[in-house]
PDB file of C-alpha atoms in Angstrom:
ATOM      1  CA  MET A   1      27.338 -19.233   4.148  1.00 87.00           C
ATOM      2  CA  LYS A   2      26.596 -21.261   1.236  1.00 94.00           C
ATOM      3  CA  ILE A   3      26.047 -19.366  -1.715  1.00 96.00           C
ATOM      4  CA  ARG A   4      25.170 -20.801  -5.402  1.00 97.00           C
ATOM      5  CA  LEU A   5      28.102 -20.509  -8.189  1.00 97.00           C
ATOM      6  CA  HIS A   6      26.309 -18.649 -10.811  1.00 96.00           C
ATOM      7  CA  GLN A   7      26.189 -15.644  -7.973  1.00 96.00           C
ATOM      8  CA  PHE A   8      29.108 -16.356  -6.478  1.00 96.00           C
ATOM      9  CA  LEU A   9      29.907 -15.151 -10.467  1.00 96.00           C
ATOM     10  CA  SER A  10      27.998 -12.404 -10.673  1.00 95.00           C
ATOM     11  CA  LYS A  11      29.490 -10.257  -7.970  1.00 94.00           C
ATOM     12  CA  CYS A  12      32.832 -10.681  -8.421  1.00 92.00           C
ATOM     13  CA  GLY A  13      32.241  -8.392 -11.112  1.00 91.00           C
ATOM     14  CA  ILE A  14      34.004  -9.686 -13.763  1.00 94.00           C
ATOM     15  CA  PHE A  15      31.632 -10.423 -16.219  1.00 94.00           C
ATOM     16  CA  THR A  16      29.210  -8.267 -17.759  1.00 93.00           C
ATOM     17  CA  SER A  17      26.110 -11.226 -18.592  1.00 95.00           C
ATOM     18  CA  LYS A  18      24.037 -13.902 -16.491  1.00 94.00           C
ATOM     19  CA  ASN A  19      24.820 -15.529 -20.281  1.00 96.00           C
ATOM     20  CA  GLU A  20      28.910 -15.229 -20.332  1.00 96.00           C
ATOM     21  CA  VAL A  21      28.446 -16.822 -16.154  1.00 96.00           C
ATOM     22  CA  LYS A  22      27.070 -19.636 -17.794  1.00 96.00           C
ATOM     23  CA  ASN A  23      28.742 -20.164 -20.072  1.00 96.00           C
ATOM     24  CA  ALA A  24      32.114 -19.894 -18.193  1.00 97.00           C
ATOM     25  CA  ILE A  25      30.901 -22.427 -15.385  1.00 97.00           C
ATOM     26  CA  TRP A  26      28.961 -25.025 -18.703  1.00 97.00           C
ATOM     27  CA  SER A  27      32.716 -24.577 -21.099  1.00 97.00           C
ATOM     28  CA  GLY A  28      35.171 -26.018 -17.313  1.00 96.00           C
ATOM     29  CA  ASP A  29      36.656 -23.019 -17.320  1.00 96.00           C
ATOM     30  CA  VAL A  30      35.808 -22.432 -13.423  1.00 97.00           C
ATOM     31  CA  SER A  31      36.616 -24.628 -10.507  1.00 98.00           C
ATOM     32  CA  VAL A  32      36.100 -24.827  -6.854  1.00 98.00           C
ATOM     33  CA  ASN A  33      37.975 -26.174  -4.138  1.00 96.00           C
ATOM     34  CA  GLY A  34      40.305 -28.055  -6.956  1.00 95.00           C
ATOM     35  CA  SER A  35      37.831 -29.362  -9.423  1.00 97.00           C
ATOM     36  CA  THR A  36      36.063 -28.369 -11.997  1.00 97.00           C
ATOM     37  CA  VAL A  37      32.540 -27.380 -11.412  1.00 97.00           C
ATOM     38  CA  LYS A  38      29.481 -27.261 -14.657  1.00 97.00           C
ATOM     39  CA  ASP A  39      26.542 -26.894 -12.377  1.00 96.00           C
ATOM     40  CA  ILE A  40      25.158 -23.323 -12.303  1.00 93.00           C
ATOM     41  CA  LYS A  41      22.803 -23.893  -8.842  1.00 94.00           C
ATOM     42  CA  PHE A  42      26.595 -26.072  -6.870  1.00 97.00           C
ATOM     43  CA  GLU A  43      26.566 -24.576  -4.048  1.00 97.00           C
ATOM     44  CA  PHE A  44      29.440 -23.951  -1.233  1.00 97.00           C
ATOM     45  CA  ASN A  45      31.123 -21.635   0.781  1.00 96.00           C
ATOM     46  CA  PRO A  46      33.599 -18.673  -0.638  1.00 94.00           C
ATOM     47  CA  ASN A  47      35.138 -18.321   2.887  1.00 95.00           C
ATOM     48  CA  THR A  48      36.656 -21.837   2.844  1.00 96.00           C
ATOM     49  CA  LYS A  49      36.550 -22.441  -0.398  1.00 97.00           C
ATOM     50  CA  PRO A  50      38.120 -21.210  -3.081  1.00 96.00           C
ATOM     51  CA  VAL A  51      37.282 -20.409  -6.971  1.00 97.00           C
ATOM     52  CA  THR A  52      39.189 -20.371  -9.925  1.00 97.00           C
ATOM     53  CA  PHE A  53      38.290 -19.122 -13.110  1.00 97.00           C
ATOM     54  CA  LYS A  54      41.157 -19.923 -15.618  1.00 94.00           C
ATOM     55  CA  GLY A  55      43.146 -20.795 -13.231  1.00 92.00           C
ATOM     56  CA  LYS A  56      43.006 -17.143 -11.945  1.00 94.00           C
ATOM     57  CA  VAL A  57      41.530 -17.219  -7.783  1.00 95.00           C
ATOM     58  CA  LEU A  58      38.693 -15.055  -7.519  1.00 93.00           C
TER      59      LEU A  58
END
């Protein structure tokens, strides 16, 4: 099942607002499967591709 990156991060519960989610993505602090992603609409399968925020796996 694919989900958009901003939706996944919002559901993780580590951000208090949608603006924080967007800023984290745009600043390059988020990577999917080892690659930095700066597109908030990026779609991926969280069951097969790990997401990291500032080096920590979510």
